[in-house]
Amino acid sequence: MPSINGLLLDMNGLFRHWHNTGAHTSEQRAGLPTSTIARYAYDHPSYRLARVGVLTDQQWASDVIDRLANDYGPTIRNHLGPWRADRGEPDQTMTALLQAIREHLPVGVLSNCTDALHTDLKLHGIEFDFVFPSADLGVDKPSPLAYRAAADLMSIPPTALAYFDDEPTFVLAARSVGMKAHLFNGVDDFIARLRHLGVPLADIS
């Protein structure tokens, strides 16, 4: 029997990988310097507002586009389609493993992201039992409130949850609320740690 009652996982770096090909394509078409979109989109305070649900994903994107158009001219709007269309690339190995885990335990995803996470999961065909974008919770990691809120909505005490993330700070924060938290170091290590927690994955290699 597993020593945990549920599993809570990060999204990006585990189930989705970003290569920023859409942003690079948009920058090339518009003649923008490399990383301009990242600076306007993710290094701006509006992204934090979208991440905690003050702005929707669409409101945030519109703000990014308006600021770019203001600084680089209105024709910039014609070149930003690839950036918005790029939703990252799913990890097929982890997605298949997720379905095997869900046969034994409820699994939730806790990710610092906008409300677009719901549609992105459908797009990539990734199914969790519980989906917690920070935008829905109104708080993001590493706040202990984010982890506690996810545990409450899963109806599982934090001490009975295992958590995996590829960001060390977020792992330490999960441990602070009592979760059995581990740094994600690849699929093989992930499987080994799940087996150590008693999750019966003997048929997974």
Short mmCIF file of C-alpha atoms in Angstrom, two decimals:
data_model
loop_
_atom_site.label_atom_id
_atom_site.label_comp_id
_atom_site.label_asym_id
_atom_site.label_seq_id
_atom_site.Cartn_x
_atom_site.Cartn_y
_atom_site.Cartn_z
CA MET A 1 0.00 0.00 0.00
CA PRO A 2 1.25 3.51 -0.77
CA SER A 3 2.42 5.55 2.19
CA ILE A 4 0.65 8.58 0.69
CA ASN A 5 -2.98 9.32 -0.19
CA GLY A 6 -2.32 11.51 -3.19
CA LEU A 7 0.24 13.14 -5.41
CA LEU A 8 0.71 16.83 -6.26
CA LEU A 9 2.95 17.78 -9.18
CA ASP A 10 4.40 20.80 -10.90
CA MET A 11 3.56 21.29 -14.58
CA ASN A 12 6.37 22.98 -16.50
CA GLY A 13 9.58 21.02 -16.67
CA LEU A 14 7.70 17.80 -15.89
CA PHE A 15 4.76 17.55 -18.28
CA ARG A 16 5.40 20.52 -20.57
CA HIS A 17 8.61 21.97 -21.96
CA TRP A 18 9.01 25.46 -23.32
CA HIS A 19 11.43 26.14 -26.18
CA ASN A 20 10.03 29.61 -26.94
CA THR A 21 9.92 28.90 -30.67
CA GLY A 22 6.76 30.98 -31.04
CA ALA A 23 8.31 34.04 -29.41
CA HIS A 24 11.47 33.68 -31.50
CA THR A 25 9.43 33.42 -34.70
CA SER A 26 7.41 36.50 -33.80
CA GLU A 27 10.57 38.47 -32.98
CA GLN A 28 12.18 37.51 -36.27
CA ARG A 29 9.12 38.45 -38.31
CA ALA A 30 8.75 41.77 -36.50
CA GLY A 31 12.46 42.59 -36.50
CA LEU A 32 12.58 42.69 -32.71
CA PRO A 33 15.75 42.04 -30.69
CA THR A 34 15.96 38.57 -29.17
CA SER A 35 14.12 38.22 -25.82
CA THR A 36 12.06 41.37 -26.35
CA ILE A 37 8.79 39.47 -25.91
CA ALA A 38 10.02 37.79 -22.73
CA ARG A 39 10.92 41.19 -21.31
CA TYR A 40 7.52 42.70 -22.11
CA ALA A 41 5.53 39.60 -21.19
CA TYR A 42 7.13 37.78 -18.28
CA ASP A 43 9.42 40.38 -16.72
CA HIS A 44 6.57 42.89 -16.38
CA PRO A 45 4.37 43.23 -13.25
CA SER A 46 1.26 42.40 -15.28
CA TYR A 47 2.36 38.78 -15.53
CA ARG A 48 2.31 38.40 -11.76
CA LEU A 49 -1.20 39.86 -11.76
CA ALA A 50 -2.28 37.21 -14.28
CA ARG A 51 -0.54 34.49 -12.31
CA VAL A 52 -2.63 35.23 -9.23
CA GLY A 53 -5.89 35.79 -11.07
CA VAL A 54 -6.16 39.56 -11.00
CA LEU A 55 -5.97 39.53 -14.80
CA THR A 56 -7.14 36.77 -17.12
CA ASP A 57 -4.64 35.28 -19.54
CA GLN A 58 -6.28 37.20 -22.39
CA GLN A 59 -6.21 40.50 -20.49
CA TRP A 60 -2.52 40.02 -19.75
CA ALA A 61 -1.69 39.13 -23.37
CA SER A 62 -3.62 42.14 -24.62
CA ASP A 63 -1.62 44.35 -22.27
CA VAL A 64 1.64 42.86 -23.57
CA ILE A 65 0.61 43.45 -27.18
CA ASP A 66 -0.55 47.02 -26.46
CA ARG A 67 2.76 47.91 -24.82
CA LEU A 68 4.76 46.39 -27.68
CA ALA A 69 2.64 48.26 -30.23
CA ASN A 70 3.08 51.49 -28.30
CA ASP A 71 6.88 51.15 -28.32
CA TYR A 72 7.47 49.50 -31.71
CA GLY A 73 4.50 50.63 -33.78
CA PRO A 74 1.02 49.24 -34.48
CA THR A 75 2.17 46.82 -37.20
CA ILE A 76 3.80 44.72 -34.47
CA ARG A 77 0.33 43.29 -33.80
CA ASN A 78 0.47 41.44 -37.13
CA HIS A 79 3.48 39.38 -36.06
CA LEU A 80 2.60 38.16 -32.56
CA GLY A 81 0.41 35.21 -33.57
CA PRO A 82 3.20 32.59 -33.25
CA TRP A 83 3.97 33.75 -29.71
CA ARG A 84 0.37 33.34 -28.58
CA ALA A 85 -0.09 30.07 -30.44
CA ASP A 86 2.94 28.47 -28.80
CA ARG A 87 1.67 26.46 -25.82
CA GLY A 88 4.85 24.48 -25.19
CA GLU A 89 5.49 20.83 -25.95
CA PRO A 90 4.03 17.98 -23.86
CA ASP A 91 6.27 15.29 -22.44
CA GLN A 92 4.75 12.09 -23.80
CA THR A 93 6.64 9.81 -21.39
CA MET A 94 5.44 11.68 -18.31
CA THR A 95 1.91 11.94 -19.70
CA ALA A 96 1.73 8.16 -20.14
CA LEU A 97 3.19 7.63 -16.68
CA LEU A 98 0.60 9.99 -15.20
CA GLN A 99 -2.23 7.76 -16.38
CA ALA A 100 -0.59 4.74 -14.74
CA ILE A 101 -0.21 6.61 -11.44
CA ARG A 102 -3.85 7.75 -11.49
CA GLU A 103 -4.93 4.10 -11.37
CA HIS A 104 -3.59 4.03 -7.81
CA LEU A 105 -3.74 7.60 -6.49
CA PRO A 106 -5.50 10.91 -7.17
CA VAL A 107 -3.07 13.32 -8.82
CA GLY A 108 -3.20 17.10 -8.86
CA VAL A 109 -1.14 19.68 -10.71
CA LEU A 110 -0.08 22.91 -8.98
CA SER A 111 1.48 25.42 -11.35
CA ASN A 112 2.39 29.09 -11.24
CA CYS A 113 0.49 30.14 -14.34
CA THR A 114 -2.52 31.95 -15.70
CA ASP A 115 -5.99 30.55 -16.17
CA ALA A 116 -4.87 29.26 -19.58
CA LEU A 117 -3.63 26.07 -17.89
CA HIS A 118 -7.07 24.46 -18.26
CA THR A 119 -7.21 24.88 -22.03
CA ASP A 120 -3.52 24.02 -22.41
CA LEU A 121 -4.06 20.67 -20.69
CA LYS A 122 -6.93 19.87 -23.03
CA LEU A 123 -4.82 20.89 -26.01
CA HIS A 124 -2.00 18.56 -24.97
CA GLY A 125 -4.28 15.72 -23.86
CA ILE A 126 -2.94 15.71 -20.30
CA GLU A 127 -5.48 14.65 -17.66
CA PHE A 128 -5.14 15.24 -13.93
CA ASP A 129 -7.70 14.58 -11.23
CA PHE A 130 -7.24 18.12 -9.89
CA VAL A 131 -5.98 21.22 -11.72
CA PHE A 132 -4.66 24.18 -9.72
CA PRO A 133 -3.24 27.08 -11.70
CA SER A 134 -2.11 29.75 -9.27
CA ALA A 135 -4.54 32.10 -11.03
CA ASP A 136 -7.45 30.02 -9.71
CA LEU A 137 -6.06 29.92 -6.17
CA GLY A 138 -5.25 33.63 -6.02
CA VAL A 139 -1.79 32.84 -4.66
CA ASP A 140 1.35 31.39 -6.20
CA LYS A 141 4.26 29.25 -5.06
CA PRO A 142 6.27 29.36 -2.87
CA SER A 143 3.59 30.73 -0.54
CA PRO A 144 2.50 28.02 1.90
CA LEU A 145 -1.07 29.12 1.18
CA ALA A 146 -0.83 27.71 -2.35
CA TYR A 147 0.10 24.24 -1.14
CA ARG A 148 -2.45 24.23 1.65
CA ALA A 149 -5.20 25.38 -0.71
CA ALA A 150 -4.41 22.57 -3.14
CA ALA A 151 -4.39 20.00 -0.34
CA ASP A 152 -7.72 21.29 1.00
CA LEU A 153 -9.34 21.10 -2.44
CA MET A 154 -8.04 17.55 -2.84
CA SER A 155 -9.44 16.75 0.66
CA ILE A 156 -6.07 15.25 1.60
CA PRO A 157 -3.92 16.43 4.52
CA PRO A 158 -0.59 17.90 3.40
CA THR A 159 1.25 15.23 5.39
CA ALA A 160 -0.43 12.54 3.25
CA LEU A 161 0.62 14.14 -0.05
CA ALA A 162 3.83 13.73 -2.02
CA TYR A 163 4.97 16.69 -4.11
CA PHE A 164 7.45 16.92 -7.00
CA ASP A 165 8.87 20.06 -8.61
CA ASP A 166 11.99 20.94 -10.61
CA GLU A 167 12.44 24.18 -8.64
CA PRO A 168 14.29 23.63 -5.30
CA THR A 169 12.65 26.65 -3.63
CA PHE A 170 9.19 25.24 -4.32
CA VAL A 171 10.20 21.84 -2.96
CA LEU A 172 11.37 23.40 0.30
CA ALA A 173 8.14 25.40 0.54
CA ALA A 174 6.07 22.22 0.13
CA ARG A 175 8.07 20.57 2.89
CA SER A 176 7.32 23.52 5.17
CA VAL A 177 3.63 22.59 5.17
CA GLY A 178 4.36 18.91 5.82
CA MET A 179 4.31 17.42 2.31
CA LYS A 180 6.72 14.67 1.32
CA ALA A 181 8.37 16.88 -1.28
CA HIS A 182 11.10 15.89 -3.71
CA LEU A 183 13.10 17.58 -6.43
CA PHE A 184 12.22 16.26 -9.88
CA ASN A 185 15.41 14.86 -11.43
CA GLY A 186 14.03 13.05 -14.45
CA VAL A 187 11.65 10.20 -15.16
CA ASP A 188 13.78 7.36 -13.81
CA ASP A 189 14.37 9.07 -10.46
CA PHE A 190 10.69 10.02 -10.30
CA ILE A 191 9.61 6.40 -10.77
CA ALA A 192 12.12 5.20 -8.19
CA ARG A 193 10.84 7.66 -5.59
CA LEU A 194 7.22 6.71 -6.29
CA ARG A 195 8.06 3.05 -5.80
CA HIS A 196 9.79 3.95 -2.52
CA LEU A 197 6.55 5.65 -1.47
CA GLY A 198 4.73 2.37 -2.16
CA VAL A 199 3.06 3.28 -5.45
CA PRO A 200 2.81 -0.05 -7.35
CA LEU A 201 4.50 0.78 -10.63
CA ALA A 202 6.31 -2.50 -11.15
CA ASP A 203 5.13 -2.64 -14.75
CA ILE A 204 6.69 0.74 -15.59
CA SER A 205 10.23 0.80 -16.93
#
